[in-house]
Amino acid sequence: MGSKAGSTPSTYSPSTQKSKHQKPTSTSIHSNQLRSDGRGFYQCRPAYLKTGAVNAAAGSAYAEFGNTKVIVSVFGPRESKKAMMYSNTGRLNCSVSYTPFATQVRGLGSEHKEFSSVLHKALEGAIILESFPKTTVDVFALVMESGGSDLPVIISCASLALADAGIMMYDLVAAVSLSSLGINLIIDPLLDEERSQDGSLMFTYMPSRSEVTQLAITGEWTTPKIHEGMELCLDACKKLAKIMRSCLKETDSPSDE
């Protein structure tokens, strides 16, 4: 079985103290209200992370954020004829799938091509492709249970799995999303919140390089609302990345057994 790293769920909710000395916005006025799971609008679900979840893979990770449960396996680097045809740099392949029982509607388990593409874009800029020329690294993400904010959990888990596989990276990639519901911003949304959202924002970030690898916005947003949403996601990503690093450090530490 894999490592026991990350056995205790950790929180990574963004700080809202910066806004105390600023004129309150419509979203911050309502930030103390509770959601269906008891969280405030600016509270993230506790994050449970563990590496070494799949023994047969070069690297792997398991993530559990509330009811959202994801496992990612990394294979390679291995020889790739396609990579040799294009350049001397490595090639990254990403695939996201759902189990048949991942959603409330049974039998819908399948590859999610849109998520696969976004995962590739979010990770590609963080991987040092020149470190494995003419070879391919395959990343397989499997959503075992969909509870909301699936894509950012997949991206964060995949980044951790790549690090566990020893793939050279510029930094870990932490991802956080939020939903716009009327005048309110809700971070780390649940499935029912995503279904009723007016817009969404997903932010993927490499903290040590202060670099955004992916920013996806849907729906109608005002400029102040985008700025507030990005600040919330940025702070949450920095805190989540610390949890991810702690998970890797615990994995590398000698066992007490």
Tab-separated table of C-alpha atoms in Angstrom, residues 19 26 65 81 112 139 141 150 184 205 208 213 228 236 244-245:
chain	number	residue	atom	x	y	z
A	19	SER	CA	-10.478	43.598	2.920
A	26	SER	CA	-21.168	43.171	-2.310
A	65	PHE	CA	-11.757	17.169	-0.942
A	81	LYS	CA	7.759	7.520	-31.606
A	112	HIS	CA	-13.721	13.537	-20.180
A	139	VAL	CA	-0.992	11.008	-16.662
A	141	ALA	CA	-6.739	10.767	-13.641
A	150	ASP	CA	-13.566	18.198	-9.757
A	184	ASN	CA	-21.778	36.300	-4.063
A	205	TYR	CA	-0.674	28.526	-9.894
A	208	SER	CA	7.570	29.542	-5.985
A	213	THR	CA	-0.387	28.178	-15.575
A	228	GLU	CA	-11.584	39.754	-5.945
A	236	ALA	CA	-5.936	29.577	-1.423
A	244	MET	CA	1.060	19.465	-1.090
A	245	ARG	CA	4.732	20.061	-0.234
